[in-house]
Amino acid sequence: MLEVSGLRKVYRSQRREVEAIRDLTFTVDDGELVCVVGPSGCGKTTLLRCVAGLLGPTGGAVRLAGNAVTGPPPGMAVVFQEYGRSLFPWLSVHDNVDLPLRQKRVPRPRRAALVSEALTAVGLDGTQQSNPWQLSGGMQQRVAIARAVAYEPSVLLMDEPFAAVDAQTRAELEDLVRALWQRLGVTILFVTHDIDEAVYLGQRVLVLSASPTVVQDELLVDLPAARDQLHTRADARFTALRARVYEQIQAAKGAQPNTAISS
Amino acid sequence: MLRLSGLAGLLGLAELLPRLGLVDDDYLPPASRIVAALAAEARTAAFWTAVGDTLTAWAIGLVIACTLGVAAGVLIGAVPVLRTWTASTIEFLRPIPSVALIPLAVLLYGTGLGSTLLLVVYAAFWQVLVQVLHGVADVDPVAEETARSFRFSAWARVRHVLWPTALPYVFTGLRLAAAVALVLAVTAELVIGAPGLGSVIAVAQSSGAIATMDALIVVTGLLGVAINLGARLAERRLLSWHQSVRGEVAG
Amino acid sequence: MRRMLTALVVLVLAGAAAGCSSSAGPDSSGGVDRVKVGVIPIVDVAPIYLGQQRGFFGSRKIELSMESGQGGAVIVPGVVSGQFQFGFSNLTSLLIAQTKNVPVKAVAAGVASTGQAGKDFGGVAVRGDSPIKDAAGLAGQKIAVNTLKNIGDTTVRESVRKAGGDPATISFVEIPFANMPAAVQNGQVDAAWVVEPSLSQITAAGGRVVAWNYVDAAPELTVAAYFTSTKLAADNPGLVKRFTEAITESLTYAGAHPDEVRAALATYTKIDPKLRETLTLPEWPAQINRASVQALADLGARDGIFGTASPDLTKILP
Amino acid sequence: MIRRFLTVLALPVTLFLFWYVASRTSESFYAPPLRTILVAFGDTWTWPRLRADVLPSLGRLAAGYLLAALLGVGLGIAVGASRRLRAAAEPVLEFFRAVPPPVLVPVIMVFAGIGNAMKVIVIVSGCVWPILLNTVEGVRAVDAVLSDTSRAYGITGFARLRYLLLPGAAPQIITGLRQALSLAIILMVISEMVAASNGLGFTIVQFQRSFAIPQMWSGIIVLGLLGFVLSELFRLGERFALGWYHGRREAQRRS
């Protein structure tokens, strides 16, 4: 179980302090897919970096399976928005997926199996020896997802992973993520600014306020587990949920203007 | 504060090594004696004349090298044919050490300013030229095609597409050239005897005045630090509009 | 486009050539010749600075300016190309130049050995605790000289030869005079042929002189001379004559007034004041000692520094 | 292939012809006709001469350059990865970089004697700076997202160096290495001007001092050729080492 309790993050530079996150508390159960959505600039990425252990919180704590997260914990994988920058351009697709496994000291035959399974699962057979930059943007993001999947994480963090790919690819990748989630039973925390995406993907949606961030609203997505682009999005319930999230975000924007604390 | 700690450490080391007898203080005097020698030098007019001579040679040489380098770079870079045909010659001429040109310099200019300038210009020119060529090669083909589609003239393409792209590279080239020009100015003065800090170093050396020599060496180092700081500042000011000051450092 | 570039290159070269020709030849204005002399800023050239102060040149309508070059490699081309009207060089270099047909000619004596072992301005020095006791002991050792295949190694070999050692066993290494005290002290070389003021620095640190190579090479050895280009000698014999007279007077004056010489050192060197008072001054005779130059030529020929040629003294000496 | 050969050689040949014709009747002692220089070239740079003078030079060049590369990259990564170290070290580095190597020779002699070690250190002392400073910049410029990715996947310690920092900084390290190469040749000549008894720089200086001017010019041509050959070799090596970098640049430009 992933627990975030009283999380606070203040950025300090020489001249001023900026409170990015004021107070965030929520939990994600094992095997759950939770989407975090909020207005732009609301500190979603800061939250994710704190959860991933890439950033130390100013206050509060993040716990994974009861242990406080102080650095990147084992068993957690991250997929970043900037696919072009998160893949090692000097390594082939195969080596990009393989490298984290090698660091985990997974035995060689097991590694080979994991890499090829993961690449097959995201539909990237036959590109193993290519370099990432030879692939399209959507395919590059698939490599990043394959890398995360092959890592066999218990928790998968995704930071606006589809914000920079085209609409059709995006739809495909959304279905891919849901399919993988259902198959692997992994816990997923999915950060996005796209309301439709959040509702379509998640079991639960957390709506964040504008910065300094708190949890504005939390709602259960009571749509059937089998979802598809055509019917789910046309569903009346989907539309209702979507409207509710939209309202909350608008409220969040109005309620709390940006405040910078001068020191 | 931290920035000064490195220099302070160096100073301490330079004081301690000879004091502890790890090196003979006749041949590497402790820092305090070098500083005293520096203070004595700084009170003489000849010292400031020498600094002035060196900086004059540096500045004039740099201006000439940059003008020639930018002109040649844009010309060669903008005309692909020229580029392929000159590549081998540039690679041949570039590594010829400027110190090898000393006899030629003396032949043409004696031990005057001209000799120093020849070596400074030769060394600094390549730094600028190579950077400008890199810069010109970096022009975005899309921007180039956009300019063509709007029927920009050749001059307008150079002015509005090629030049802005190359500018950060040009600045990197200038910064590299500024550092190299100082090294060469002092070297030329040292080896040829043209007036300037280098020739004063040579006189101190042949007179066996080691502390004075070291003090003058320190002055060249400080000049280098100052020039580099100035160049970086200018670059930051003038290129603040550019999202990333790209390119290469050091030389 | 390329033609333009070629034109540019030609233009630059032409500009350079113009700059060269404009400064060639002495400027004469109002009957006063402006003369540049290429000198190495060492003790040896003190008389020309002194002569300038005393007005020996001015009275002969010569306005003198000294251009300090670091060694013959700079001064000879400067004189040949007309950048300098006169230059200062050791005689072995001038002899080498003559065998290579460099168009130069000596016009006056420069500096000479004192001719007295124990009281010369140059010698071969070792560290105080060195096992080397005399010139014969230098055989088989590593000796520093300021320039290879020049006056230093040929005369040091002669010292060893005369003392009964085998000069072929010496290995010479090139180090600037200024670095020799450190090199001797640190044991990087077994001995160093060194001149003032570095010689005094070595002896002050406890070093000993084991051979006086100038003294051994020839009696009253003329070490260096002032020279000009054959072109100037042919085109302006009057100027050369006046310069020779002035420098000769300076040399004689310097020989007679060592205190003024020591004072003059302060004007163009940075030698420590204490050292300036005690270092051994060379001789400044008015005439080049032809016999000693012949001896240098013979030594050089013996060591093979002239290649297959042999120097012709009548062409190089006045 | 033939076309490429032609474009490579056309201008140098033209320039040489120009030099040949322009200097044909030269009577200047220091600028002899190119014909004389070429004759001297053939006579001078025979195999024994190459072995006696060029090989030792190349040995010292290689030793100095490799040492500078190791030192520059090693220190550069340390300095680039630590903000505090960088702040303290930067002024010192800039200071040493600005000191002209020829004036450092006597100081280095005090420590390192007059043998090959001194010459190698002179080469290192001059050409380590572009490598070091470029490495520092290169490490600082390693992509933040990539750096985060590495941390998130537990790529730390040596693996971080091997798979993230070194390749990430490689384009800039190689730029530094290229700049250092031409510097290394200059420094090789400078180091051989003092206390040497063989080597290319030593030989050229000896020619100059003994007024063997055509031979001196032929030595300068050898230096140019040496530089040209080394930079071509470097380019081959760079194509190999930075294949991904050039490929990605091309890909980015096309899209």
Coordinates of N, CA and C in Angstrom, one line a residue, chain A residues 49 53-55 71-73 76-80 82 84-91 99-100 102-103 131 133-134 144 147-148 151, chain D residues 142-156 159-160 162-165 167-169 243-249 251:
Chain A
R49 N 7.4 13.3 -8.0 CA 8.8 13.1 -7.7 C 9.1 12.8 -6.2
G53 N 10.6 9.3 -4.6 CA 11.9 9.4 -3.8 C 12.9 10.2 -4.5
L54 N 12.6 10.9 -5.6 CA 13.6 11.7 -6.3 C 13.7 13.1 -5.6
L55 N 12.8 13.4 -4.8 CA 12.7 14.7 -4.1 C 12.4 14.5 -2.7
G71 N 14.6 7.5 -0.6 CA 15.2 7.6 -1.9 C 14.4 6.7 -2.8
P72 N 14.8 6.6 -4.1 CA 14.0 5.7 -5.0 C 13.9 4.3 -4.4
P73 N 12.7 3.8 -4.1 CA 12.6 2.5 -3.4 C 12.7 1.4 -4.5
M76 N 9.8 0.0 -7.6 CA 9.0 1.1 -8.1 C 9.5 1.5 -9.5
A77 N 8.7 1.7 -10.4 CA 9.2 2.1 -11.7 C 8.4 3.4 -12.1
V78 N 9.1 4.2 -12.9 CA 8.5 5.5 -13.3 C 8.5 5.7 -14.8
V79 N 7.5 6.2 -15.4 CA 7.4 6.5 -16.8 C 7.2 8.0 -16.8
F80 N 8.2 8.7 -17.5 CA 8.1 10.2 -17.5 C 7.4 10.7 -18.8
E82 N 8.5 13.1 -20.8 CA 9.4 13.4 -21.9 C 10.1 12.1 -22.3
G84 N 11.4 11.4 -25.1 CA 12.7 11.6 -25.8 C 13.9 11.8 -24.9
R85 N 13.6 12.2 -23.6 CA 14.7 12.5 -22.7 C 14.9 11.4 -21.7
S86 N 13.9 10.5 -21.6 CA 14.0 9.5 -20.5 C 14.6 8.2 -21.0
L87 N 14.8 8.1 -22.3 CA 15.5 6.9 -22.8 C 17.0 7.2 -23.1
F88 N 17.8 6.3 -22.9 CA 19.3 6.5 -23.1 C 19.5 6.5 -24.6
P89 N 19.9 7.6 -25.2 CA 20.0 7.6 -26.7 C 21.2 6.8 -27.2
W90 N 22.1 6.6 -26.3 CA 23.3 5.8 -26.7 C 23.1 4.3 -26.6
L91 N 22.0 3.9 -26.0 CA 21.7 2.4 -25.9 C 20.6 2.1 -26.9
L99 N 18.9 -2.6 -19.1 CA 19.9 -2.0 -18.1 C 19.3 -2.0 -16.7
P100 N 18.1 -1.5 -16.4 CA 17.6 -1.6 -15.0 C 17.6 -3.0 -14.4
R102 N 19.6 -5.4 -15.2 CA 21.0 -5.7 -14.9 C 21.4 -5.1 -13.6
Q103 N 20.9 -3.9 -13.3 CA 21.2 -3.3 -12.0 C 20.6 -4.0 -10.9
N131 N 18.0 2.2 -32.2 CA 18.2 3.2 -31.2 C 16.8 4.0 -31.0
W133 N 15.9 7.0 -30.8 CA 15.6 8.1 -31.7 C 15.3 7.8 -33.1
Q134 N 15.4 6.5 -33.4 CA 15.0 6.1 -34.8 C 13.5 5.8 -34.8
A144 N 9.6 3.1 -23.1 CA 9.6 3.5 -21.7 C 8.7 2.7 -20.9
R147 N 10.1 -0.8 -20.5 CA 11.1 -0.8 -19.5 C 10.5 -0.9 -18.1
A148 N 9.5 -0.1 -17.9 CA 8.8 -0.2 -16.6 C 8.2 -1.5 -16.3
Y151 N 10.7 -4.3 -15.5 CA 11.3 -4.1 -14.2 C 10.5 -4.9 -13.1
Chain D
V142 N 24.0 16.9 -18.6 CA 23.3 15.6 -18.7 C 21.8 15.8 -18.4
D143 N 21.0 15.3 -19.2 CA 19.5 15.5 -19.1 C 19.0 15.2 -17.8
A144 N 18.2 16.1 -17.2 CA 17.7 15.9 -15.9 C 16.7 14.8 -15.8
V145 N 15.9 14.6 -16.9 CA 14.9 13.5 -16.9 C 15.6 12.2 -16.9
L146 N 16.7 12.1 -17.7 CA 17.5 10.9 -17.8 C 18.1 10.6 -16.5
S147 N 18.6 11.6 -15.8 CA 19.2 11.4 -14.6 C 18.2 10.9 -13.5
D148 N 17.0 11.5 -13.6 CA 15.9 11.0 -12.7 C 15.6 9.5 -13.0
T149 N 15.5 9.2 -14.3 CA 15.1 7.9 -14.7 C 16.2 6.9 -14.1
S150 N 17.4 7.3 -14.2 CA 18.5 6.4 -13.7 C 18.3 6.2 -12.2
R151 N 18.0 7.2 -11.5 CA 17.9 7.1 -10.1 C 16.7 6.2 -9.8
A152 N 15.6 6.5 -10.5 CA 14.4 5.7 -10.2 C 14.6 4.2 -10.4
Y153 N 15.4 3.9 -11.4 CA 15.7 2.4 -11.7 C 16.9 1.9 -11.0
G154 N 17.4 2.6 -10.0 CA 18.4 2.1 -9.2 C 19.8 2.0 -9.9
I155 N 19.9 2.9 -10.9 CA 21.2 2.9 -11.6 C 22.1 3.9 -10.9
T156 N 23.0 3.3 -10.0 CA 23.8 4.2 -9.2 C 25.3 3.8 -9.3
A159 N 27.6 2.1 -12.3 CA 26.7 1.9 -13.5 C 26.3 3.3 -13.9
R160 N 26.1 4.2 -12.9 CA 25.7 5.6 -13.3 C 26.7 6.3 -14.1
R162 N 29.0 4.7 -15.9 CA 29.3 4.0 -17.1 C 28.1 4.2 -18.1
Y163 N 26.9 4.2 -17.6 CA 25.7 4.3 -18.6 C 25.1 5.6 -18.7
L164 N 25.4 6.5 -17.7 CA 24.7 7.8 -17.7 C 25.7 8.9 -18.0
L165 N 26.6 9.1 -17.0 CA 27.4 10.3 -17.0 C 28.4 10.3 -18.2
P167 N 28.5 8.5 -21.2 CA 27.9 8.7 -22.5 C 27.2 10.0 -22.6
G168 N 26.5 10.4 -21.6 CA 25.8 11.7 -21.6 C 26.7 12.9 -21.9
A169 N 27.9 12.8 -21.3 CA 28.8 14.0 -21.5 C 29.7 13.8 -22.7
G243 N 28.3 7.6 -32.7 CA 27.3 7.3 -33.8 C 25.9 7.7 -33.4
W244 N 25.6 7.4 -32.1 CA 24.2 7.7 -31.6 C 23.9 9.1 -31.7
Y245 N 25.0 10.0 -31.3 CA 24.7 11.4 -31.2 C 24.4 12.0 -32.6
H246 N 25.3 11.6 -33.6 CA 25.1 12.2 -34.9 C 23.8 11.7 -35.5
G247 N 23.5 10.4 -35.2 CA 22.2 9.8 -35.7 C 21.0 10.5 -35.2
R248 N 21.1 10.8 -33.9 CA 19.9 11.5 -33.2 C 19.7 12.9 -33.8
R249 N 20.9 13.6 -34.0 CA 20.8 14.9 -34.5 C 20.1 14.9 -35.9
A251 N 18.1 12.6 -37.0 CA 16.7 12.3 -36.8 C 15.9 13.5 -36.4

